[in-house]
């Protein structure tokens, strides 16, 4: 009994994981099918749509392009959000890079002493969204309507702006002393290495989370199993959400909420990509709930006009 009380937190996590492993080994055919599904998502969807874009955005960031834009926007970012121009470059890069790669970039900046720990935590908590490329390419394909792009983008920007504004008491100043100039080839090499690592982590966690789908269907009725499946894996969740028999405006509002929440698979990817910051998941989860509610409210307003 004493052993159980001392190790209750560890047992709380270990028992479900042990049950999951046993269940998967007892159902090898379903494990194979879900693994194949995850690999298709990774190879046919995520790598073609994300990998090259990650490399290009990381490359531009390494060359200082986003820092130049940040300095130009310094009066706005400092007055509204208490973020200086150099640090605002990480906000701009994150919007184009998208989760979870943006969290990895911010963790690297903290490790290199370009951001303080509090500043890095604030950015990861507040600036977490799907990349602009995903929103502008994937969502119109799902809904067969290109006019939805701008409302969805502004919904995400609005939610992020609110989070940054209410957390402005944590001032973010990037230390230029630790900023080092990067050559063209060094920037290219760094971008490829970091993007390759990020896409590998993404694929691994997609594989793990997708393997849970048969277990969810085994434990829950079909109608109830749909909701956790949407929340668990982001890319497949957007497809499932688009097929729901709701009104067009409600589906898009829910889609906006999912773009802000990201899904548990992305949450796990982000926690794996920030080893130096060591952010509390409970804290991060609360921010994702808040961002999802804000994104839903903004989108519902835009699509009801």
XYZ file of C-alpha atoms in Angstrom:
305
model
C 0.000 0.000 0.000
C 2.852 2.371 0.866
C 4.470 1.598 -2.493
C 1.251 2.475 -4.336
C 0.906 5.797 -2.520
C 4.510 6.768 -3.193
C 4.292 5.899 -6.886
C 0.684 6.890 -7.598
C 1.623 9.461 -10.258
C 3.866 6.997 -12.087
C 1.248 4.229 -11.897
C -1.404 6.617 -13.205
C 0.539 6.838 -16.482
C 2.034 3.355 -16.618
C -1.168 1.324 -16.264
C -2.958 2.790 -19.327
C 0.238 2.531 -21.418
C 0.746 -1.100 -20.372
C -2.885 -1.867 -21.233
C -2.461 -0.189 -24.637
C 0.689 -2.182 -25.467
C -0.944 -5.467 -24.500
C -4.056 -4.656 -26.514
C -2.016 -3.783 -29.621
C -0.010 -7.014 -29.457
C -3.215 -9.001 -29.114
C -4.565 -7.378 -32.299
C -1.642 -7.485 -34.774
C -3.801 -7.090 -37.898
C -5.351 -3.854 -36.639
C -1.919 -2.629 -35.558
C -0.592 -3.262 -39.051
C -3.563 -1.514 -40.692
C -3.276 1.590 -38.496
C 0.507 1.720 -38.972
C 0.008 1.600 -42.724
C -2.584 4.386 -42.471
C -0.178 6.528 -40.435
C 2.644 5.999 -42.918
C 0.364 7.043 -45.772
C -0.543 10.238 -43.904
C 3.139 10.931 -43.268
C 4.528 10.058 -46.700
C 1.682 11.229 -48.938
C 0.375 14.235 -47.008
C 2.714 15.628 -44.366
C 6.084 15.360 -46.123
C 4.910 16.810 -49.493
C 2.935 19.622 -47.849
C 5.266 20.520 -44.963
C 8.881 19.454 -45.405
C 10.013 21.811 -48.177
C 8.060 24.696 -46.644
C 9.762 24.050 -43.272
C 13.188 24.161 -44.896
C 12.478 27.406 -46.755
C 11.002 29.193 -43.706
C 13.812 28.047 -41.402
C 16.283 29.139 -44.074
C 14.776 32.645 -44.276
C 14.768 32.865 -40.480
C 18.429 31.814 -40.280
C 19.361 34.500 -42.823
C 17.608 37.138 -40.689
C 14.755 38.002 -43.056
C 12.110 37.698 -40.335
C 14.279 39.734 -37.955
C 14.299 42.585 -40.477
C 10.493 42.419 -40.655
C 10.324 42.296 -36.861
C 12.443 45.433 -36.507
C 10.190 47.212 -38.993
C 7.144 46.213 -36.909
C 8.817 47.051 -33.586
C 6.648 50.138 -32.766
C 3.486 48.046 -33.211
C 4.688 44.881 -31.438
C 6.206 46.757 -28.515
C 3.259 49.086 -27.919
C 0.553 46.395 -28.194
C 2.247 43.205 -27.001
C 5.449 44.330 -25.199
C 7.564 42.305 -27.635
C 10.603 43.950 -29.207
C 11.389 43.723 -32.902
C 14.022 40.993 -32.659
C 11.735 38.788 -30.561
C 8.708 39.508 -32.777
C 10.619 37.751 -35.547
C 9.861 34.482 -33.720
C 6.145 35.304 -33.791
C 6.273 35.943 -37.557
C 8.310 32.800 -38.222
C 5.963 30.705 -36.079
C 2.915 31.847 -38.049
C 4.457 30.624 -41.290
C 6.203 27.583 -39.821
C 3.209 26.281 -37.843
C 3.152 23.772 -35.016
C 5.090 21.831 -33.831
C 8.175 23.123 -35.668
C 7.648 26.638 -34.293
C 7.996 25.337 -30.718
C 11.259 23.652 -31.666
C 12.569 26.947 -33.077
C 11.691 28.833 -29.874
C 13.283 26.129 -27.697
C 16.487 26.462 -29.736
C 16.407 30.237 -29.246
C 16.183 29.770 -25.475
C 19.039 27.241 -25.541
C 21.193 29.745 -27.457
C 20.292 32.439 -24.880
C 18.491 34.543 -27.483
C 15.288 34.390 -25.390
C 14.704 34.099 -21.661
C 12.804 31.084 -20.324
C 9.723 33.163 -19.462
C 9.769 34.757 -22.916
C 10.100 31.382 -24.647
C 7.259 29.914 -22.569
C 5.004 32.852 -23.395
C 5.651 32.459 -27.134
C 5.002 28.710 -27.105
C 1.814 29.131 -25.079
C 0.409 31.972 -27.179
C 1.745 31.454 -30.713
C 0.655 27.910 -31.503
C -1.308 27.410 -34.701
C -1.363 25.572 -37.987
C 0.872 27.108 -40.627
C -0.568 29.666 -43.006
C 0.301 27.264 -45.818
C -1.845 24.490 -44.342
C -4.797 26.830 -43.833
C -4.574 28.361 -47.302
C -4.079 25.061 -49.178
C -5.729 22.198 -47.269
C -8.884 23.884 -45.960
C -10.096 25.174 -49.367
C -9.587 21.674 -50.798
C -11.687 20.114 -48.035
C -14.548 22.595 -48.383
C -14.195 23.356 -52.112
C -14.321 27.072 -51.362
C -11.361 29.466 -51.578
C -13.259 32.304 -49.877
C -12.897 30.602 -46.471
C -9.128 31.202 -46.320
C -9.082 34.799 -45.097
C -11.748 34.350 -42.368
C -9.888 31.293 -41.057
C -6.560 33.134 -41.114
C -7.978 36.179 -39.346
C -9.653 33.927 -36.777
C -6.299 32.380 -35.875
C -4.552 35.755 -35.875
C -7.279 37.209 -33.676
C -7.022 34.400 -31.130
C -3.213 34.655 -31.008
C -3.373 38.465 -30.707
C -5.737 38.199 -27.727
C -3.455 35.699 -25.977
C -0.380 37.846 -26.603
C -2.199 40.953 -25.368
C -3.440 39.442 -22.096
C 0.052 38.079 -21.340
C 1.861 41.345 -22.125
C 3.033 41.659 -18.509
C 5.771 39.180 -19.491
C 8.005 41.435 -21.575
C 9.888 39.709 -24.395
C 13.227 41.147 -25.423
C 15.579 39.134 -27.638
C 19.261 39.520 -26.761
C 21.140 40.710 -29.884
C 24.492 39.856 -28.234
C 23.812 36.152 -28.816
C 22.654 36.681 -32.405
C 25.359 35.388 -34.739
C 25.585 35.930 -38.467
C 25.025 32.790 -40.533
C 26.468 32.063 -43.947
C 24.294 30.948 -46.835
C 25.462 27.324 -46.745
C 25.359 27.115 -42.949
C 21.800 28.448 -42.931
C 20.815 25.909 -45.585
C 22.401 23.022 -43.675
C 20.809 24.027 -40.363
C 17.403 24.368 -41.986
C 17.553 20.911 -43.557
C 18.743 19.228 -40.338
C 16.162 20.876 -38.076
C 13.324 20.330 -40.559
C 14.315 16.693 -41.051
C 14.288 16.090 -37.304
C 10.916 17.845 -36.941
C 9.273 15.854 -39.747
C 10.637 12.608 -38.235
C 9.175 13.438 -34.789
C 5.860 14.377 -36.420
C 5.702 11.073 -38.300
C 6.580 9.039 -35.220
C 3.823 10.545 -33.092
C 1.292 10.284 -35.922
C 2.115 6.566 -35.994
C 1.638 6.235 -32.230
C -1.615 8.181 -32.066
C -3.131 6.555 -35.150
C -2.577 3.148 -33.553
C -5.056 4.197 -30.853
C -7.973 4.487 -33.290
C -8.943 0.775 -33.169
C -8.816 0.858 -29.368
C -11.148 3.877 -29.295
C -13.555 2.136 -31.657
C -13.367 -0.965 -29.460
C -14.159 0.945 -26.247
C -16.717 3.458 -27.564
C -19.774 3.332 -29.833
C -19.203 4.600 -33.370
C -20.866 7.984 -32.809
C -18.967 8.653 -29.591
C -15.648 7.485 -31.069
C -15.716 10.189 -33.759
C -15.129 13.089 -31.352
C -11.916 11.736 -29.718
C -10.608 10.716 -33.154
C -10.995 14.320 -34.355
C -9.131 15.633 -31.319
C -6.353 13.057 -31.332
C -4.682 13.523 -34.724
C -4.811 16.943 -36.363
C -4.575 16.193 -40.103
C -7.094 13.329 -40.131
C -9.246 15.282 -37.663
C -9.656 18.151 -40.131
C -10.892 15.688 -42.763
C -13.368 14.054 -40.359
C -14.609 17.443 -39.204
C -15.279 18.605 -42.752
C -17.540 15.573 -43.308
C -19.839 16.223 -40.341
C -23.533 16.873 -41.154
C -23.524 20.400 -39.699
C -24.176 23.734 -41.336
C -21.351 25.247 -43.393
C -20.676 28.073 -40.917
C -20.699 25.744 -37.890
C -18.301 23.271 -39.517
C -15.893 26.080 -40.372
C -16.156 27.526 -36.863
C -15.336 24.096 -35.419
C -12.526 23.789 -37.960
C -11.124 27.095 -36.716
C -11.297 25.809 -33.134
C -9.404 22.656 -34.154
C -6.766 24.765 -35.922
C -6.187 26.522 -32.603
C -6.399 23.451 -30.376
C -4.204 21.341 -32.704
C -4.980 17.897 -31.287
C -3.274 15.648 -28.771
C -0.819 14.300 -31.337
C 0.544 17.817 -31.941
C 0.629 18.411 -28.175
C 2.845 15.357 -27.760
C 5.078 16.487 -30.633
C 5.531 19.911 -29.043
C 6.343 18.467 -25.621
C 8.983 16.292 -27.318
C 10.507 19.262 -29.169
C 11.052 21.575 -26.170
C 13.499 19.642 -23.946
C 15.173 22.794 -22.615
C 12.084 24.805 -21.648
C 10.259 21.955 -19.838
C 6.798 23.462 -20.076
C 3.942 22.106 -17.963
C 1.527 20.219 -20.219
C -1.451 21.163 -18.060
C -0.563 24.845 -18.508
C -0.151 24.351 -22.254
C -3.442 22.458 -22.501
C -5.366 25.290 -20.804
C -4.002 27.774 -23.342
C -5.048 25.510 -26.218
C -8.579 25.331 -24.827
C -8.668 29.119 -24.558
C -7.272 29.552 -28.068
C -9.815 27.093 -29.474
C -12.686 29.018 -27.870
C -11.359 32.345 -29.164
C -10.796 30.962 -32.672
C -14.301 29.483 -32.693
C -15.820 32.824 -31.623
C -13.923 34.812 -34.261
C -14.762 32.323 -37.022
C -18.428 32.118 -36.035
C -18.592 35.921 -36.248
C -16.862 36.077 -39.650
C -18.880 33.254 -41.243
C -22.168 34.606 -39.884
C -21.735 37.946 -41.666
